[in-house]
XYZ file of N, CA, C and O in Angstrom:
676
model
N 5.058 47.744 -22.587
C 5.028 45.717 -22.316
C 6.593 45.163 -22.917
O 6.750 45.072 -23.547
N 6.476 44.595 -22.121
C 8.114 43.798 -22.586
C 7.470 43.326 -23.693
O 8.356 42.811 -24.963
N 6.758 42.422 -24.425
C 5.878 42.484 -25.932
C 6.420 43.067 -27.206
O 7.477 42.951 -28.461
N 6.241 44.330 -26.456
C 6.790 45.464 -27.495
C 7.837 45.683 -27.611
O 8.261 46.044 -28.378
N 8.745 45.928 -26.422
C 10.030 45.887 -26.258
C 10.686 44.853 -26.688
O 11.393 45.423 -28.309
N 10.471 43.119 -27.139
C 11.222 42.606 -27.875
C 10.426 43.097 -29.695
O 11.318 42.588 -30.148
N 9.129 43.382 -29.734
C 8.231 43.131 -30.409
C 9.542 44.839 -31.564
O 9.626 44.372 -32.715
N 10.155 45.558 -31.257
C 10.150 47.137 -31.846
C 11.488 46.796 -31.843
O 12.028 46.928 -33.106
N 12.085 45.624 -31.068
C 13.812 45.356 -31.327
C 14.370 44.435 -32.724
O 14.815 44.978 -33.488
N 12.874 43.711 -32.572
C 12.978 42.555 -33.802
C 12.829 44.002 -35.193
O 13.785 42.777 -35.937
N 11.885 44.048 -35.105
C 11.683 45.177 -36.331
C 12.645 46.567 -36.468
O 12.713 46.282 -37.801
N 13.070 46.252 -35.239
C 15.056 48.086 -35.745
C 15.693 46.472 -36.685
O 16.377 46.983 -37.732
N 15.453 45.162 -36.386
C 16.896 44.448 -36.788
C 15.916 44.053 -37.713
O 17.429 44.028 -39.188
N 15.206 43.639 -38.500
C 14.381 43.979 -39.765
C 15.351 44.573 -39.992
O 15.130 44.227 -41.443
N 15.120 46.007 -40.160
C 15.070 47.078 -40.619
C 16.235 47.700 -40.435
O 16.714 48.303 -41.989
N 17.068 47.098 -39.746
C 18.738 47.495 -40.501
C 18.437 47.257 -41.573
O 19.329 46.993 -42.328
N 19.232 45.245 -41.646
C 19.025 43.961 -42.597
C 18.232 44.817 -43.433
O 18.848 43.927 -45.023
N 17.343 45.154 -44.159
C 16.990 45.382 -45.230
C 17.103 47.462 -45.830
O 16.875 47.953 -46.650
N 17.985 48.153 -45.203
C 19.221 48.778 -45.412
C 17.856 50.141 -44.959
O 17.797 51.085 -45.868
N 16.947 50.062 -43.743
C 16.347 51.405 -44.337
C 16.785 51.456 -42.893
O 16.169 50.866 -41.521
N 17.076 52.550 -42.381
C 18.708 53.001 -41.901
C 17.951 53.500 -40.886
O 17.249 53.341 -39.584
N 17.269 54.564 -41.344
C 15.351 55.226 -40.579
C 14.710 54.947 -39.013
O 15.121 55.160 -37.936
N 13.870 53.686 -39.373
C 13.576 53.140 -39.230
C 14.354 52.317 -38.213
O 13.557 51.853 -37.073
N 15.087 51.727 -38.234
C 16.409 50.789 -37.705
C 16.457 51.463 -36.323
O 16.480 50.852 -35.281
N 17.305 52.774 -36.621
C 17.144 53.989 -35.362
C 16.249 54.202 -34.700
O 15.673 54.328 -33.490
N 15.189 54.257 -34.669
C 13.245 55.026 -34.434
C 13.899 53.598 -33.952
O 13.280 53.753 -32.425
N 12.956 52.337 -33.801
C 13.211 51.362 -33.476
C 13.838 51.056 -32.285
O 14.325 50.218 -31.566
N 15.412 51.054 -32.995
C 16.294 51.136 -31.249
C 15.768 51.837 -30.491
O 16.729 51.593 -28.849
N 15.770 53.256 -30.924
C 15.669 54.565 -29.448
C 13.559 53.724 -28.527
O 14.083 53.888 -28.214
N 13.473 53.347 -28.756
C 12.202 53.141 -28.437
C 12.523 51.835 -27.457
O 11.890 52.195 -26.367
N 13.491 50.856 -28.001
C 12.850 50.020 -27.345
C 14.360 50.532 -26.231
O 14.710 50.081 -25.287
N 15.338 51.569 -26.404
C 16.533 51.452 -25.323
C 15.572 52.758 -24.305
O 16.545 52.742 -23.033
N 13.844 53.366 -24.878
C 13.995 54.456 -23.748
C 13.786 53.796 -22.583
O 13.142 53.696 -21.485
N 13.077 52.292 -23.223
C 12.411 51.286 -22.105
C 13.947 51.015 -20.974
O 13.730 50.388 -19.733
N 15.160 51.758 -21.576
C 16.346 51.320 -20.152
C 16.438 52.273 -19.164
O 17.355 52.707 -19.150
N 16.230 52.609 -18.256
C 16.214 53.860 -17.037
C 16.984 53.152 -16.514
O 17.971 54.030 -16.768
N 17.804 51.914 -15.924
C 18.679 51.146 -15.208
C 18.638 50.300 -15.007
O 17.459 49.038 -15.226
N 19.999 49.577 -15.904
C 20.176 48.087 -16.524
C 19.724 47.381 -14.908
O 19.254 46.123 -15.743
N 19.879 48.108 -14.106
C 19.689 46.168 -12.440
C 18.866 46.791 -13.455
O 18.500 44.668 -11.873
N 17.478 46.869 -12.803
C 16.172 47.155 -12.959
C 16.015 46.540 -13.663
O 13.914 45.816 -13.805
N 16.507 45.999 -15.077
C 16.468 45.310 -15.876
C 15.371 43.913 -16.114
O 16.266 43.492 -16.029
N 14.221 43.948 -16.436
C 13.428 42.258 -16.691
C 12.180 42.595 -17.959
O 11.393 43.290 -18.461
N 12.988 41.673 -18.325
C 11.935 41.584 -19.575
C 12.174 39.987 -19.783
O 13.562 39.297 -20.558
N 10.950 38.860 -20.112
C 10.846 36.963 -20.293
C 11.943 36.557 -21.294
O 12.044 35.427 -21.678
N 11.929 37.952 -22.680
C 12.261 37.872 -24.006
C 13.731 37.912 -24.679
O 13.732 36.873 -25.382
N 14.560 38.196 -23.651
C 15.585 38.684 -23.566
C 16.379 39.494 -22.498
O 15.753 40.254 -21.284
N 16.858 38.921 -22.227
C 18.176 39.065 -21.420
C 18.925 40.701 -21.274
O 18.863 40.779 -23.242
N 18.975 41.592 -20.298
C 20.013 42.964 -20.638
C 21.097 42.745 -21.678
O 21.506 43.112 -22.147
N 21.691 41.239 -20.875
C 23.126 40.780 -22.078
C 22.726 40.577 -23.343
O 24.086 40.979 -24.262
N 22.025 40.544 -23.382
C 21.267 39.999 -24.914
C 20.840 41.089 -25.729
O 21.508 40.971 -26.385
N 20.245 42.208 -24.762
C 20.251 43.140 -25.350
C 21.514 44.080 -26.115
O 21.904 44.752 -26.620
N 22.005 44.231 -24.561
C 24.193 44.126 -25.031
C 24.210 43.700 -26.528
O 24.627 45.000 -26.932
N 24.955 42.908 -26.498
C 24.847 42.363 -27.635
C 24.157 42.204 -28.996
O 24.941 42.861 -30.326
N 22.787 42.778 -29.195
C 22.094 42.715 -29.829
C 22.243 44.300 -31.078
O 22.846 44.566 -31.357
N 22.936 44.930 -29.734
C 22.070 46.101 -29.945
C 23.617 46.974 -30.416
O 24.044 47.668 -31.425
N 24.772 45.949 -29.352
C 26.960 46.314 -30.727
C 26.896 45.530 -31.718
O 27.322 45.781 -32.524
N 26.122 44.618 -31.861
C 26.055 43.602 -33.673
C 25.016 44.405 -35.045
O 26.310 44.552 -35.415
N 24.424 45.361 -34.130
C 23.869 46.226 -34.840
C 24.807 47.767 -35.467
O 24.718 48.253 -36.843
N 25.290 47.734 -33.969
C 26.607 49.155 -33.682
C 27.610 48.617 -35.203
O 27.706 49.298 -35.786
N 27.925 47.596 -35.059
C 29.249 47.269 -35.589
C 28.488 46.754 -37.216
O 29.407 46.769 -37.381
N 27.079 46.633 -37.631
C 27.223 46.268 -38.458
C 27.536 47.577 -39.671
O 27.466 47.764 -40.735
N 26.774 48.627 -38.658
C 26.226 49.896 -39.623
C 28.503 50.270 -39.440
O 28.845 50.855 -40.811
N 28.927 49.903 -39.014
C 30.495 50.359 -38.771
C 31.171 49.437 -40.127
O 31.640 49.988 -40.868
N 30.719 48.132 -40.201
C 31.870 46.976 -41.609
C 30.983 48.245 -42.619
O 32.355 47.665 -43.484
N 29.418 48.706 -43.053
C 29.797 48.846 -43.679
C 29.201 50.237 -44.117
O 29.372 50.645 -45.366
N 30.491 50.684 -43.335
C 31.106 52.268 -43.630
C 29.742 53.383 -43.044
O 30.073 54.589 -44.019
N 28.448 53.240 -42.673
C 27.200 54.091 -42.601
C 27.883 54.530 -41.421
O 27.922 54.512 -40.173
N 28.728 55.233 -41.068
C 29.330 55.807 -39.398
C 28.487 56.685 -38.810
O 28.224 56.515 -37.679
N 27.595 58.096 -39.943
C 26.971 58.492 -38.718
C 26.225 58.423 -38.671
O 25.469 58.867 -37.992
N 25.327 56.581 -39.109
C 24.235 56.165 -39.101
C 24.523 55.181 -36.847
O 23.140 55.271 -35.652
N 25.736 54.815 -37.444
C 26.162 54.583 -35.991
C 26.780 55.247 -35.074
O 26.113 54.382 -33.810
N 27.046 56.242 -35.394
C 27.250 57.654 -34.101
C 25.467 58.351 -33.269
O 25.894 58.083 -32.035
N 24.672 57.837 -34.873
C 23.886 58.673 -34.189
C 23.667 57.355 -33.067
O 22.593 57.327 -31.999
N 23.202 55.340 -33.647
C 23.229 55.175 -32.116
C 23.243 54.884 -31.142
O 22.599 54.690 -30.302
N 24.437 55.160 -31.414
C 25.626 55.714 -29.569
C 24.935 56.822 -29.258
O 25.166 56.706 -27.771
N 24.357 57.234 -29.701
C 23.910 58.799 -28.840
C 21.931 58.215 -27.742
O 22.088 59.252 -26.429
N 21.783 56.855 -27.885
C 21.568 56.411 -26.935
C 21.739 55.403 -25.931
O 20.623 54.818 -25.701
N 23.211 54.882 -26.108
C 23.517 53.641 -25.762
C 23.453 53.748 -23.596
O 23.118 52.458 -23.805
N 24.272 54.753 -23.901
C 22.906 55.196 -22.601
C 22.055 55.261 -22.633
O 21.131 56.211 -22.739
N 21.557 54.593 -20.817
C 22.087 54.148 -19.636
C 22.568 52.014 -19.774
O 23.075 51.961 -19.103
N 21.812 51.734 -21.686
C 22.608 50.884 -21.480
C 23.588 50.420 -20.885
O 24.192 49.678 -21.008
N 25.111 51.400 -21.618
C 26.263 50.635 -21.925
C 26.201 52.416 -20.463
O 25.761 53.028 -20.761
N 27.429 52.005 -19.989
C 28.525 53.033 -19.134
C 28.127 53.729 -19.954
O 28.771 54.057 -21.056
N 28.562 55.632 -19.585
C 29.533 57.062 -20.404
C 30.266 56.537 -20.499
O 30.796 56.575 -22.030
N 31.308 55.715 -20.106
C 32.966 55.307 -20.879
C 32.954 55.047 -22.149
O 33.713 55.116 -23.011
N 32.232 53.842 -21.233
C 32.350 52.646 -23.103
C 31.556 53.509 -24.390
O 31.393 53.660 -25.443
N 29.870 54.543 -24.342
C 29.177 54.914 -24.778
C 31.238 56.266 -25.687
O 30.659 55.704 -26.849
N 30.710 56.453 -24.207
C 32.298 57.326 -25.406
C 33.457 57.233 -25.394
O 33.620 58.294 -27.132
N 33.544 55.905 -25.810
C 34.728 55.355 -26.066
C 34.841 54.735 -27.172
O 35.449 55.149 -28.954
N 33.541 54.452 -27.912
C 32.473 53.911 -28.617
C 32.626 54.865 -30.346
O 32.978 55.143 -31.107
N 32.064 55.286 -29.343
C 31.855 56.835 -30.483
C 33.500 57.900 -30.679
O 33.395 57.922 -31.765
N 34.210 57.996 -29.917
C 35.730 57.515 -30.948
C 35.291 57.556 -31.357
O 36.622 58.304 -32.768
N 36.021 56.220 -30.942
C 36.361 55.454 -32.404
C 35.741 55.439 -33.626
O 36.135 54.820 -34.320
N 34.146 55.825 -32.923
C 33.757 56.165 -34.825
C 34.062 56.999 -35.890
O 34.886 56.816 -36.255
N 34.735 57.944 -34.754
C 34.910 59.657 -35.698
C 36.283 59.062 -36.208
O 35.984 60.680 -36.828
N 36.546 58.636 -35.409
C 38.747 58.984 -35.586
C 38.656 57.978 -36.907
O 38.439 58.358 -38.578
N 37.315 56.474 -36.720
C 37.725 55.299 -37.941
C 36.748 55.874 -39.558
O 37.088 56.360 -40.287
N 36.262 57.296 -38.973
C 35.201 58.280 -39.964
C 35.703 59.008 -40.816
O 35.692 59.071 -41.691
N 36.172 59.760 -39.807
C 37.538 60.663 -40.592
C 37.832 59.789 -40.922
O 39.402 61.089 -41.940
N 39.285 58.893 -40.971
C 40.385 58.950 -41.731
C 40.122 57.824 -43.423
O 40.796 57.472 -43.677
N 38.620 57.431 -43.371
C 38.200 56.708 -44.497
C 38.035 57.742 -45.569
O 38.101 57.942 -46.163
N 37.734 58.631 -44.460
C 37.742 60.125 -46.041
C 38.799 61.245 -45.979
O 38.702 60.791 -47.546
N 39.785 60.534 -45.129
C 40.197 61.616 -45.838
C 42.042 60.465 -46.278
O 42.652 61.198 -46.908
N 41.112 59.001 -46.480
C 42.136 57.858 -47.408
C 41.232 58.475 -48.984
O 41.458 58.059 -49.629
N 39.818 58.569 -49.021
C 39.183 58.525 -50.088
C 39.941 60.662 -50.458
O 39.487 60.035 -52.329
N 39.388 60.720 -49.987
C 41.037 62.065 -51.585
C 41.533 61.540 -51.393
O 42.340 62.795 -52.123
N 42.861 60.709 -50.949
C 44.115 61.015 -51.229
C 44.038 60.621 -52.706
O 44.916 60.530 -52.813
N 43.581 59.722 -52.514
C 43.205 59.460 -54.404
C 43.344 59.836 -55.118
O 43.719 61.251 -54.992
N 42.786 60.003 -56.928
C 42.639 60.156 -57.646
C 42.105 61.363 -57.384
O 40.581 61.616 -57.570
N 42.320 62.982 -57.642
C 42.201 64.258 -57.666
C 41.263 64.969 -58.150
O 40.394 63.830 -59.870
N 40.271 64.751 -57.752
C 38.616 65.442 -58.325
C 37.960 65.489 -57.644
O 37.977 66.357 -56.323
N 36.716 66.106 -58.001
C 36.032 66.999 -56.738
C 35.317 67.365 -56.013
O 35.089 68.091 -54.856
N 36.038 65.459 -55.949
C 35.063 65.192 -53.983
C 35.985 65.437 -53.433
O 36.263 65.073 -51.969
N 37.544 65.019 -53.995
C 38.165 65.579 -53.226
C 38.711 66.786 -51.785
O 39.096 65.605 -50.783
N 38.671 66.841 -52.154
C 38.651 68.974 -51.663
C 37.712 69.001 -49.941
O 37.782 68.496 -48.920
N 35.778 68.207 -50.308
C 34.943 68.247 -50.297
C 35.243 67.236 -48.966
O 35.327 67.624 -47.235
N 35.588 65.525 -49.261
C 35.754 64.856 -48.356
C 36.983 65.085 -47.370
O 36.425 64.505 -46.215
N 37.820 66.225 -47.738
C 39.264 66.301 -47.118
C 38.799 67.021 -45.680
O 39.797 66.697 -44.361
N 38.039 67.596 -45.884
C 37.684 69.116 -45.039
C 36.801 67.815 -44.356
O 36.398 68.484 -42.709
N 35.192 67.298 -44.511
C 35.158 66.166 -43.277
C 35.624 65.642 -42.352
O 35.790 65.399 -42.099
N 36.862 65.127 -43.816
C 37.815 63.981 -42.731
C 38.388 64.496 -41.974
O 38.140 63.941 -40.174
N 38.473 65.628 -41.617
C 39.209 66.362 -41.236
C 38.617 67.010 -39.330
O 38.639 67.435 -38.374
N 37.028 67.961 -39.697
C 36.284 68.007 -39.032
C 35.668 66.783 -38.249
O 36.031 66.570 -37.359
N 35.259 65.386 -38.331
C 35.343 64.305 -38.269
C 36.772 63.341 -36.984
O 35.806 63.552 -35.924
N 37.235 63.938 -37.457
C 38.887 63.402 -36.524
C 38.188 64.495 -35.231
O 39.090 64.684 -34.153
N 38.080 65.845 -35.965
C 38.647 66.899 -34.622
C 37.473 66.915 -33.168
O 37.515 66.601 -32.241
N 36.621 66.533 -34.364
C 35.129 64.997 -33.098
C 35.797 64.576 -32.426
O 35.322 64.102 -31.615
N 36.290 63.103 -33.062
C 37.171 61.964 -32.726
C 38.261 63.025 -31.802
O 38.019 62.198 -29.474
N 38.894 64.020 -31.530
C 39.706 64.706 -30.910
C 38.959 64.849 -29.353
O 39.734 64.876 -27.845
N 38.267 65.423 -29.889
C 36.938 65.638 -28.660
C 36.264 65.379 -27.892
O 35.774 64.804 -26.712
N 36.142 63.583 -28.654
C 35.688 62.513 -27.624
C 36.718 61.618 -26.609
O 36.276 60.945 -25.880
N 37.740 61.718 -27.439
C 38.925 61.001 -26.561
C 39.744 62.449 -24.975
O 39.702 61.406 -24.783
N 39.480 62.807 -25.697
C 39.509 64.085 -24.434
C 37.977 63.541 -23.377
O 38.322 63.974 -22.023
N 36.935 64.166 -24.196
C 35.601 63.843 -22.279
C 36.417 62.357 -22.251
O 35.409 62.544 -20.765
N 37.003 61.344 -23.344
C 36.807 59.995 -22.181
C 37.553 60.014 -20.863
O 37.853 59.116 -20.202
N 38.978 60.735 -21.989
C 39.569 60.632 -20.507
C 39.904 61.398 -19.673
O 39.527 60.884 -18.510
N 38.770 63.304 -20.004
C 37.800 63.299 -18.391
C 36.768 62.031 -17.588
O 37.435 62.331 -16.401
N 35.952 61.045 -18.324
C 36.080 60.135 -17.525
C 36.764 59.520 -16.682
O 36.040 59.048 -15.684
N 37.764 59.574 -16.962
C 38.620 58.018 -17.122
C 40.066 58.214 -16.616
O 40.973 58.244 -15.935
N 40.039 59.774 -15.861
C 41.297 60.770 -14.698
C 42.003 59.688 -14.099
O 42.868 59.438 -13.619
N 41.394 58.305 -13.322
C 41.541 57.888 -11.840
C 42.198 56.027 -12.824
O 42.626 55.803 -11.942
N 42.165 56.207 -13.967
C 42.893 55.135 -14.718
C 44.015 54.801 -15.431
O 44.284 55.952 -15.783
N 44.727 54.234 -15.409
C 45.424 53.733 -16.748
C 46.123 53.863 -17.385
O 47.007 54.795 -18.439
N 44.472 54.205 -18.415
C 44.540 54.436 -20.214
C 43.740 55.734 -20.521
O 43.486 56.378 -21.175
N 44.063 56.734 -19.133
C 43.159 58.228 -19.154
C 44.925 58.841 -20.141
O 44.161 59.043 -21.032
N 46.947 58.383 -20.316
C 47.422 58.772 -20.618
C 47.580 58.857 -22.405
O 47.011 59.547 -23.973
N 47.141 57.345 -22.057
C 46.656 57.200 -23.949
C 45.522 57.538 -24.701
O 45.499 58.271 -25.699
N 44.046 58.157 -23.461
C 42.856 58.350 -24.996
C 43.233 59.726 -25.043
O 43.436 60.553 -25.747
N 44.696 60.950 -23.582
C 44.847 61.768 -24.609
C 45.395 62.539 -26.009
O 45.729 62.606 -26.021
N 47.208 60.895 -25.638
C 47.134 60.602 -27.022
C 46.834 60.968 -28.282
O 46.815 61.136 -28.993
N 46.083 59.995 -27.940
C 44.668 59.458 -29.137
C 44.234 60.882 -29.500
O 43.777 61.654 -30.414
N 44.069 61.543 -27.614
C 42.544 63.402 -28.882
C 43.796 64.045 -29.015
O 43.526 64.945 -30.658
N 45.403 63.972 -29.562
C 45.951 65.132 -29.996
C 46.684 64.300 -31.107
O 46.212 65.399 -31.246
N 46.365 63.660 -31.014
C 47.063 62.969 -32.006
C 46.297 63.348 -33.095
O 45.543 63.749 -34.644
N 44.835 62.715 -32.593
C 43.201 63.481 -33.438
C 42.806 64.689 -34.289
O 42.506 64.665 -34.822
N 43.356 65.494 -33.182
C 43.296 67.314 -34.025
C 44.171 67.268 -33.959
O 43.982 68.106 -35.142
N 45.192 67.083 -34.728
C 46.586 67.507 -35.759
C 46.092 66.850 -36.426
O 46.326 67.699 -37.604
N 45.148 65.585 -36.653
C 44.995 65.421 -38.319
C 43.760 65.225 -38.885
O 43.691 66.771 -40.141
N 42.990 67.051 -37.615
C 42.022 67.228 -37.692
C 41.828 68.368 -38.582
O 42.188 69.497 -38.189
N 43.460 69.402 -38.701
C 44.972 70.509 -38.292
C 43.921 71.518 -37.131
O 44.069 72.786 -36.946
N 43.985 71.191 -36.569
C 43.355 71.620 -35.101
C 44.757 71.518 -34.163
O 44.028 71.624 -32.895
N 45.546 72.666 -34.393
C 46.663 72.302 -33.675
C 46.597 72.979 -32.479
O 47.696 73.077 -30.676
N 45.674 74.497 -32.155
C 45.381 75.105 -30.962
C 45.178 73.983 -29.474
O 45.569 73.786 -28.614
N 44.634 72.857 -29.903
C 44.209 71.845 -29.223
C 44.734 70.994 -28.967
O 44.853 70.177 -27.779
N 44.900 70.649 -30.502
C 46.239 69.454 -30.281
C 47.527 70.719 -28.732
O 47.368 69.131 -27.914
N 47.983 71.020 -28.823
C 49.275 71.586 -27.930
C 48.769 71.176 -27.122
O 49.516 71.356 -25.065
N 47.150 71.859 -26.851
C 46.623 71.610 -25.111
C 46.783 71.031 -24.510
O 46.615 70.219 -23.163
N 45.880 70.059 -25.095
C 45.891 68.342 -24.831
C 47.134 67.842 -24.722
O 47.636 67.069 -23.016
N 48.216 67.935 -25.607
C 49.522 67.796 -25.342
C 50.446 68.247 -23.652
O 50.881 67.718 -22.370
């Protein structure tokens, strides 16, 4: 029912604000499963735009607190609420920021955590490279196509995936 969807969204918001990320993700997924066609979305408790802005706000909250893994998991449920290209772009940016953050942490004083953080950072950057490449495939007829390919190549290079970087370039 529309009431259950609105309640699930509010429950997810409260869970996110209190740091219960697993409960928040479950609530957001319950809400997003009800949006099968955005054109036909109808809920008297909130509009489609309010739902979109609420989901983006939650995503941005996870990004701001450095919970990149949770943000990526959340993005996996964003279609069809958001177009595939928008979701792919957000995923690429999230993975890119995650990878760069991990590499920046590994740059500090050498510790037992430096090499695992460096490895994980490069892994996330390779994933970002793949996401940028997917976005380029989705937007081949746009002016942003070459920018997406360039971002892909840069992230592949930063992730030490030289073969894919050369292929994309």
